[in-house]
Coordinates of C-alpha atoms and ligand atoms in Angstrom, one line a residue:
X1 CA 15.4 27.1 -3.1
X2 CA 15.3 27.4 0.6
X3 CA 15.1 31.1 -0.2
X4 CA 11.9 30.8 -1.8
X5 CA 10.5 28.8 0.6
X6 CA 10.3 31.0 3.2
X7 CA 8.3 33.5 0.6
X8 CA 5.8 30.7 -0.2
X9 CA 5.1 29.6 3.4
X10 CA 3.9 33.7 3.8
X11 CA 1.1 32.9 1.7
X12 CA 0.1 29.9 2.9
X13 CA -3.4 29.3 5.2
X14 CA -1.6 27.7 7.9
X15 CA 2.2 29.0 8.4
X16 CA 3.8 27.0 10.8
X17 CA 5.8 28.8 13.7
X18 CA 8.9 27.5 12.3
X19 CA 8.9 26.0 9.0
X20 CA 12.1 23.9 9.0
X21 CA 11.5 22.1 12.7
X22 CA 8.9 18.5 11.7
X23 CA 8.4 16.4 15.0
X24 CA 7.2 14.2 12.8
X25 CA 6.3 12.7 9.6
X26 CA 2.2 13.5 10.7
X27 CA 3.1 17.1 11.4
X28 CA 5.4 17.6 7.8
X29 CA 1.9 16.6 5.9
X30 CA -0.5 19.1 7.7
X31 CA 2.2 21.3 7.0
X32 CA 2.6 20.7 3.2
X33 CA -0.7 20.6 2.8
X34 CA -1.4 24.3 3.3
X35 CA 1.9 25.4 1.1
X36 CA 1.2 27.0 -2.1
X37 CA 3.8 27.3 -4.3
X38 CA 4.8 30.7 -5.3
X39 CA 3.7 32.8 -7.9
X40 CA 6.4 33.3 -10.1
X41 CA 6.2 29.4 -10.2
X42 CA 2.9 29.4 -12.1
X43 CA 3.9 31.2 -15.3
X44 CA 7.0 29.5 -16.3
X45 CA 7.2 27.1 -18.8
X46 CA 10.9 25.3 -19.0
X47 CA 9.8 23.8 -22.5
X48 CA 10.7 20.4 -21.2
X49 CA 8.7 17.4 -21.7
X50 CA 10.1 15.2 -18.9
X51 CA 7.9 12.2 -17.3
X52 CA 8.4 13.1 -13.6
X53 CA 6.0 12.1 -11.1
X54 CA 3.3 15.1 -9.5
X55 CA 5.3 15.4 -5.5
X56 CA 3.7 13.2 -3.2
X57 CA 3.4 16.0 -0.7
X58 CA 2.1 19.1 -3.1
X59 CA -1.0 17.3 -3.7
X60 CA -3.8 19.2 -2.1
X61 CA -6.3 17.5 0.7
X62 CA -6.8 14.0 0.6
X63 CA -5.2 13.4 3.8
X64 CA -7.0 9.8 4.6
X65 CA -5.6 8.6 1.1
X66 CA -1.9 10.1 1.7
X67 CA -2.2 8.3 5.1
X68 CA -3.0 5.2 4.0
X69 CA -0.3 5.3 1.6
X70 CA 2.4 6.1 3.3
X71 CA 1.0 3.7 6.5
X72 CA 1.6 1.1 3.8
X73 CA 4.8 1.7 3.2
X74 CA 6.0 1.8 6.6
X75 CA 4.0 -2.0 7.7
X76 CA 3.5 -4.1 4.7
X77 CA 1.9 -6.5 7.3
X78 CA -1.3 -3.8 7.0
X79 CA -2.1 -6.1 3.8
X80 CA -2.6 -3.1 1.3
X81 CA -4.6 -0.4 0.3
X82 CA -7.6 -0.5 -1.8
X83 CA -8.5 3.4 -3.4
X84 CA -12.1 3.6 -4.3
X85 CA -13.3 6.7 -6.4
X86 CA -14.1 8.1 -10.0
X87 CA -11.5 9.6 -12.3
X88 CA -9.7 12.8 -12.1
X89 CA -9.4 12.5 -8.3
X90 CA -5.7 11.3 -8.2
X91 CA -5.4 8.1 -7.2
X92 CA -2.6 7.1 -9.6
X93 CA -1.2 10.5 -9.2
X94 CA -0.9 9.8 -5.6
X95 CA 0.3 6.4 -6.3
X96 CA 3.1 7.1 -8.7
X97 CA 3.9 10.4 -6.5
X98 CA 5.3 7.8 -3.4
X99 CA 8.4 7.1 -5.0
X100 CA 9.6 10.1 -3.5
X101 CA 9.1 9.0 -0.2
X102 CA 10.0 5.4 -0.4
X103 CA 12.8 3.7 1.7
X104 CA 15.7 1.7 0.6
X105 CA 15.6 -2.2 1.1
X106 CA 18.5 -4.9 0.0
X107 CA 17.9 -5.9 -3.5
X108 CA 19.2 -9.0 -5.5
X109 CA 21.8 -8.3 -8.0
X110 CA 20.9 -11.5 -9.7
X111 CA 18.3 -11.9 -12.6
X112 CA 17.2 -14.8 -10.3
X113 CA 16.7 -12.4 -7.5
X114 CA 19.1 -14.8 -5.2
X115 CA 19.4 -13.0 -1.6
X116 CA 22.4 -13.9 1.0
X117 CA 19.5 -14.9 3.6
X118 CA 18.7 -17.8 0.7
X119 CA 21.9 -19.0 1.6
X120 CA 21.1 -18.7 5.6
X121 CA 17.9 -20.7 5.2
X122 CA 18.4 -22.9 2.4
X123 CA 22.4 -23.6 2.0
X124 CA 24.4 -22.8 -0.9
X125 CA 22.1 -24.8 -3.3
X126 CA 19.0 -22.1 -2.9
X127 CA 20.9 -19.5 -5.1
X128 CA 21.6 -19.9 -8.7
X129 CA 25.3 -21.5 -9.9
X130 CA 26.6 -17.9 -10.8
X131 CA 25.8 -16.6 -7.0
X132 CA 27.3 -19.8 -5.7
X133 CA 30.1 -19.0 -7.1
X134 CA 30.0 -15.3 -6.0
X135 CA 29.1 -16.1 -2.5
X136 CA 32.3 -18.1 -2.7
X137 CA 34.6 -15.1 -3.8
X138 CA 33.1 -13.0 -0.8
X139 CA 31.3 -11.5 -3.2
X140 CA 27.9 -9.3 -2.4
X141 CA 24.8 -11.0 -3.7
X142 CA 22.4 -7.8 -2.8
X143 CA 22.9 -4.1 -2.6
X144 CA 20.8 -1.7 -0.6
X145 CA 18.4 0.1 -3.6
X146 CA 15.3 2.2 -2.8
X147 CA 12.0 0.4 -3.4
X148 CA 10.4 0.8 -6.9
X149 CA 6.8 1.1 -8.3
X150 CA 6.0 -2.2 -10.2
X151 CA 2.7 -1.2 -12.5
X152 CA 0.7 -4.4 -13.1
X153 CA -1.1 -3.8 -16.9
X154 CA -4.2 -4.1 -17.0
X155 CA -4.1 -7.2 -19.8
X156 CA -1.8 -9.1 -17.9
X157 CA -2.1 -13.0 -18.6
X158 CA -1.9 -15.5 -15.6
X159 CA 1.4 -16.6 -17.5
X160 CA 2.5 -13.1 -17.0
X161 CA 1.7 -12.3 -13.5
X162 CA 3.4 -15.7 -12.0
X163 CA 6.4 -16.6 -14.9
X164 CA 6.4 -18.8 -17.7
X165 CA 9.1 -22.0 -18.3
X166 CA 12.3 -21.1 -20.2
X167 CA 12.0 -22.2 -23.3
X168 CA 15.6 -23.0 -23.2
X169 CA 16.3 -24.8 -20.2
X170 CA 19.2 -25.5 -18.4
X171 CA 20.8 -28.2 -15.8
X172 CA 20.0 -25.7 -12.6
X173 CA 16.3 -25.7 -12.1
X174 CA 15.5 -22.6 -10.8
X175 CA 16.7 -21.6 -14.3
X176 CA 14.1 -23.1 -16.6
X177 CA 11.4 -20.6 -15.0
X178 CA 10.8 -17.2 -16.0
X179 CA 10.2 -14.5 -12.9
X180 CA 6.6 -13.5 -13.3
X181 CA 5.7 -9.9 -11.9
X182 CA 4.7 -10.8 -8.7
X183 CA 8.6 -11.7 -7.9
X184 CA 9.9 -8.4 -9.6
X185 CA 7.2 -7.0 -7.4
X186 CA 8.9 -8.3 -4.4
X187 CA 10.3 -5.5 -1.5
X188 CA 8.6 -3.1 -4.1
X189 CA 5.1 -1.3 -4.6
X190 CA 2.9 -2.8 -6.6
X191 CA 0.4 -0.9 -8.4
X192 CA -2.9 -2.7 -9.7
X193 CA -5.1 -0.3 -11.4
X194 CA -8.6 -1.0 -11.9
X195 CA -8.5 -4.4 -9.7
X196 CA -12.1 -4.6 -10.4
X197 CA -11.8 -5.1 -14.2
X198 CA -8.8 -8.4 -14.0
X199 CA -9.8 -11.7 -14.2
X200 CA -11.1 -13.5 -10.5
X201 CA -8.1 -15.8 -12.0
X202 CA -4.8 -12.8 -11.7
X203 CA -6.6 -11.1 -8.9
X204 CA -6.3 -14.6 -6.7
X205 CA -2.9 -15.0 -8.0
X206 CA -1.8 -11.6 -6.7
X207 CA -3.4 -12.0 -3.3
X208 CA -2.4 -15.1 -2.3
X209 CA 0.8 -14.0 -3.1
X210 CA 0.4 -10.6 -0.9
X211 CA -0.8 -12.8 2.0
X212 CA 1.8 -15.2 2.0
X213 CA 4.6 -13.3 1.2
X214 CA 6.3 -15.8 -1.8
X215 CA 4.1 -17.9 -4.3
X216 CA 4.6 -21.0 -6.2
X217 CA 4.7 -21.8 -9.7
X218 CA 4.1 -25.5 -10.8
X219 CA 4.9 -26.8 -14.2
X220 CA 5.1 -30.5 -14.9
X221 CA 8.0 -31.8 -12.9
X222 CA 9.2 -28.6 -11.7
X223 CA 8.5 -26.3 -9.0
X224 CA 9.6 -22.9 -8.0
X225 CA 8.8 -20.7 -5.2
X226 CA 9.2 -17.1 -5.8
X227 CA 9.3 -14.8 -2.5
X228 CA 6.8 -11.8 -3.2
X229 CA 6.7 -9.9 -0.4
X230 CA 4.9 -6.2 -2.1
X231 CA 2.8 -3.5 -1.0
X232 CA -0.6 -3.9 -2.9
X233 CA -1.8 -0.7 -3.6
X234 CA -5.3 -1.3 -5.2
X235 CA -7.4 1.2 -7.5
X236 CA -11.2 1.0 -8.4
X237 CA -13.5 3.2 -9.7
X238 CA -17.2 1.8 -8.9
X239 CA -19.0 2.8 -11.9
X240 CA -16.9 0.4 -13.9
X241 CA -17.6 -3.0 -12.2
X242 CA -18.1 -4.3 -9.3
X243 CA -15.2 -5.7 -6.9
X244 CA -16.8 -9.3 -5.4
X245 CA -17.1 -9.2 -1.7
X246 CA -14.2 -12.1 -0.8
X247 CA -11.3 -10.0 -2.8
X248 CA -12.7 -6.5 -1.1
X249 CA -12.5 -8.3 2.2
X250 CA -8.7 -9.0 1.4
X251 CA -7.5 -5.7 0.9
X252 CA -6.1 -3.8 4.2
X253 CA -7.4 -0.2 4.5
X254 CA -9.7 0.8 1.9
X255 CA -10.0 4.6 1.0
X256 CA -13.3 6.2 -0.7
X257 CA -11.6 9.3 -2.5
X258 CA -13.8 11.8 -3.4
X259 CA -13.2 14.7 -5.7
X260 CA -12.4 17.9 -3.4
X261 CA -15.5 20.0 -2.0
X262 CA -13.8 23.0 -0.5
X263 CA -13.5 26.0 -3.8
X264 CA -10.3 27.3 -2.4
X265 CA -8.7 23.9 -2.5
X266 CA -9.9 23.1 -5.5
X267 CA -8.3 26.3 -7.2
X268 CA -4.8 25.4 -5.2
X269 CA -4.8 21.8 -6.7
X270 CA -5.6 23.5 -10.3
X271 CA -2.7 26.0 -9.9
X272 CA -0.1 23.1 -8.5
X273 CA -1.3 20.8 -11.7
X274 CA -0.7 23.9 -14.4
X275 CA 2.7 24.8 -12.9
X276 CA 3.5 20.8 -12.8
X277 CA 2.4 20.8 -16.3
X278 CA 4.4 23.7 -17.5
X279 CA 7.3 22.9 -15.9
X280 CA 7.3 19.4 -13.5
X281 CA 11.1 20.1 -12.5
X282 CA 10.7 23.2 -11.0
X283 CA 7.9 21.9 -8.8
X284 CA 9.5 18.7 -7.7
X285 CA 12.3 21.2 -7.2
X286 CA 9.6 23.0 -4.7
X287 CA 9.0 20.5 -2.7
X288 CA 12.3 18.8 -2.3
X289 CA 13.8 19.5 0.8
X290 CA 10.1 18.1 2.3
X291 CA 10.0 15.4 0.3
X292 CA 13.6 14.1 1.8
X293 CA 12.4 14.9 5.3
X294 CA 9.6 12.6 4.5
X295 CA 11.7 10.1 2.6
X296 CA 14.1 10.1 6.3
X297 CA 10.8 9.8 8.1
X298 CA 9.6 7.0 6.9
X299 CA 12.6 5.1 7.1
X300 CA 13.2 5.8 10.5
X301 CA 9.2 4.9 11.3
X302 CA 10.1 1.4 9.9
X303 CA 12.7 1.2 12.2
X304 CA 10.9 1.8 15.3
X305 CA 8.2 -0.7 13.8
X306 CA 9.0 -3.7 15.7
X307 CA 9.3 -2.2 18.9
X308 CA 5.6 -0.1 18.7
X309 CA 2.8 -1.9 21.0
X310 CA -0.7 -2.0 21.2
X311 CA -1.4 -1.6 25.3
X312 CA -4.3 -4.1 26.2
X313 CA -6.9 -1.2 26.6
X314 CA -6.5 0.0 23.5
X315 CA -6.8 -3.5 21.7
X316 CA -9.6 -4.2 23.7
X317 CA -11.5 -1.6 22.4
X318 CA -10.2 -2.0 18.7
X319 CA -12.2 -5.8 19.2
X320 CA -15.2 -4.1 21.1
X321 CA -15.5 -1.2 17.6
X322 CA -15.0 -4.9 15.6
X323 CA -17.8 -6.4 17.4
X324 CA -20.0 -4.0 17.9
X325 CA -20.1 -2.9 14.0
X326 CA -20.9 -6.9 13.4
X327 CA -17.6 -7.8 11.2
X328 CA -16.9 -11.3 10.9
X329 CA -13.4 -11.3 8.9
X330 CA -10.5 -11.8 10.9
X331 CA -8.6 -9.5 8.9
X332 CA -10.6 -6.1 10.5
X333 CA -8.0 -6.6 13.5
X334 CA -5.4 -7.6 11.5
X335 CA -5.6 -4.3 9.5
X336 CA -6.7 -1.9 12.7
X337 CA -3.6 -3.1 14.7
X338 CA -0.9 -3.1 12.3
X339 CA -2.0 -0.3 10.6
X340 CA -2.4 1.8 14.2
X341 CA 1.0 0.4 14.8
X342 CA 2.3 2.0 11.6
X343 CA 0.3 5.6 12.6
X344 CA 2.1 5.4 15.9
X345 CA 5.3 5.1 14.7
X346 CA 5.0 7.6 11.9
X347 CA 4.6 10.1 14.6
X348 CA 7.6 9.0 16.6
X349 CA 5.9 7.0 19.1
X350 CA 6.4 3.5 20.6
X351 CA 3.0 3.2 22.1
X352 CA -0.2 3.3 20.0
X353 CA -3.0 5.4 21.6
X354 CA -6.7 4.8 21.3
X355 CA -6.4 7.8 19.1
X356 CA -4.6 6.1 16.9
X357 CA -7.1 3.1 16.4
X358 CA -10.2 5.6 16.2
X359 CA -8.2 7.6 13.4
X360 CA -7.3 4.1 11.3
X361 CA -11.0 2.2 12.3
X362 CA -12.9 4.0 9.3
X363 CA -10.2 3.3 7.0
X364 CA -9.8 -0.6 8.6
X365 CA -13.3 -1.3 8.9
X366 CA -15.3 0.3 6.3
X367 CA -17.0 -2.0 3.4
X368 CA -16.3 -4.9 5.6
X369 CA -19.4 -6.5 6.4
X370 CA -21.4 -8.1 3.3
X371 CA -25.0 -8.2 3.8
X372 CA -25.5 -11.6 2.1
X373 CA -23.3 -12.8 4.6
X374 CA -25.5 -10.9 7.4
X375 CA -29.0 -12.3 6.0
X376 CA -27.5 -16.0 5.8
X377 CA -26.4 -16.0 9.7
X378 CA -29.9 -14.7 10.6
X379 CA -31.7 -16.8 8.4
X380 CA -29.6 -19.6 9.8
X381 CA -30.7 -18.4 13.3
X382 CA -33.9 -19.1 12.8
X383 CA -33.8 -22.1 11.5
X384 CA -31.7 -23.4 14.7
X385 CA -34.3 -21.9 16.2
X386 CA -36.9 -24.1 14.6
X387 CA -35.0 -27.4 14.9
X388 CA -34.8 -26.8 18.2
X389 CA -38.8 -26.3 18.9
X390 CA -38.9 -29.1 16.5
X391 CA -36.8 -31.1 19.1
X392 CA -38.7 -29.8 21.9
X393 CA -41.6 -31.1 21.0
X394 CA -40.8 -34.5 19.4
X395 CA -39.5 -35.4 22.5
X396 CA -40.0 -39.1 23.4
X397 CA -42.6 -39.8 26.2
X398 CA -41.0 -41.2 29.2
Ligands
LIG1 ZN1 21.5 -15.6 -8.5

């Protein structure tokens, strides 16, 4: 393999100096981004039909998408990513592709999805009987697992999306309801295709649990509150339905992906997709030693997360952009901060540079302001406006 790769980066647009020295994650994707794969690659067919997800990394352009994923993945805080586009462009592709890349996080060994830190906030009685009693043998209640794509079908019920009650319940409480997928979604991706065609009713559900990081399911007598803490990773394609302004407004960065215009890209992505199709091993095979790098890279940009800043000067003009453009939704800075943050530390720094913020603002700020909202406030002005001459000259006579 590393043989190879040395022949492949030859024939690629933009050959690095040294191919096996990244200084960061940012550089490792404008270097992938130029590799073809080599030729020998293109004719072989293993005869295997294996479901293996497209690499992350060999997909060709697209670099605002493949930024805003993996930004996601490094600060969940950046409240998700909304892909906009028509079919055939590789939105799911790029979507499924992230499991390479993801990080590891502690998962529950329980069907209950009990945690140790349940124990630190809530006391023995916040885990079920049989991780009591495991927490009592010294026992671990999580193990470290990397984080999973959760797919949310498109015909999910409400029922489905939250939990349902056991139908056979039993004396502990947190027993007699069933997980819904926005719990096994929690510390995982979760993938909501076509967001524009759910019911208002699911799409609620799955944002309020996305902004508050756990959810609540109420059923007669009994309560239970699930944590949920996901990356949202949105898909739409416009010509199917409209998404209504409010749930827009909620997604982090939203992404308009547009089919490629450049011919000699176009031809690359062709060539990648026919070797993937004849043999999808060999190619994941391709781009394995990156994809680890990447995978190493992102874990260590989570790392140095909490300790990334946002000097005054740069926030300043992050809320100048926000008011200058008009935007009225809080969440603008939310997004353009964290998701600057996340930028930052994806390539190694601790500081985020105004750079950084003019880089994320399209993807923060775009589709933002709604122009029913915009007509109301100015037809509002005017009638302050008129109350107030009204005023004026109703005064009383002294
Ligand atoms: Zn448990």
């Amino acid at each position: 393999m590393v043989e190879n790769s040395a022949n492949q980066v030859k024939g690629s647009n933009n050959p690095p100096e040294n191919e096996s020295t990244f200084r960061s994650l940012k550089d490792l994707l404008d270097h992938v981004s130029g590799k073809r794969l080599a030729e020998s690659q293109l004719q072989q067919d293993s005869g295997l039909a294996e479901v293996l997800p497209f690499p992350f990394l060999a997909m060709v352009g697209q670099v605002e998408m493949k930024y805003a994923l993996l930004l996601a993945l490094i600060n969940p805080a950046i409240g998700g990513v909304l892909l906009i586009g028509p079919r055939g462009t590789g939105k799911t592709t790029a979507i499924r592709g992230l499991v390479d890349l993801v990080p590891e996080v502690q998962r529950s060994l329980c069907y209950y999805g009990c945690l140790p830190e349940d124990i630190e906030t809530g006391g023995i009685d916040a885990v079920c009987p049989n991780c009591a009693k495991k927490f009592a043998r010294g026992e671990p209640l999580a193990a470290m697992d990397k984080i999973r794509l959760v797919e949310l079908p498109l015909n999910s019920r409400i029922e489905d999306v939250v939990g349902v009650t056991d139908e056979n319940p039993t004396e502990h409480e947190r027993l007699r309801l069933h997980r819904g997928i926005l719990a096994h979604a929690d510390r995982n991706l979760l993938l909501v295709d076509e967001v524009n065609l759910l019911s208002d009713e699911v799409v609620d559900a799955i944002l309020d649990a996305a902004a508050f990081g756990s959810y609540t399911v109420k059923r007669g007598s009994i309560a239970a509150t699930y944590r949920s803490r996901f990356v949202l990773i949105g898909t739409m394609n416009p010509e199917e339905g409209r998404l209504r302004p409010q749930i827009m407004d909620r997604f982090g960065l939203r992404i308009v992906v547009k089919g490629l215009d450049d011919i000699n890209m176009r031809m690359e992505a062709y060539k990648r997709v026919q070797a993937y199709n004849s043999n999808p091993r060999q190619v994941m095979l391709e781009y394995s030693d990156e994809s680890s790098i990447a995978q190493t890279e992102v874990q260590i940009a989570r790392d140095i997360l909490p300790e990334v800043k946002i000097p005054e000067e740069v926030s300043n003009l992050g809320l100048e952009l926000i008011r200058h453009l008009n935007i009225n939704s809080l969440r603008a800075e939310i997004t353009l901060f964290e998701a600057s943050r996340a930028l930052a530390a994806l390539d190694n720094r601790k500081v985020v540079s105004s750079n950084d913020l003019q880089t994320i603002a399209p993807m923060a700020l775009r589709m933002r302001r709604s122009s029913f909202i915009e007509k109301y406030i100015t037809d509002q002005t005017e009638e302050e406006k008129e109350i107030k001459n009204a005023v004026n000259h109703t005064s009383p006579t002294p």
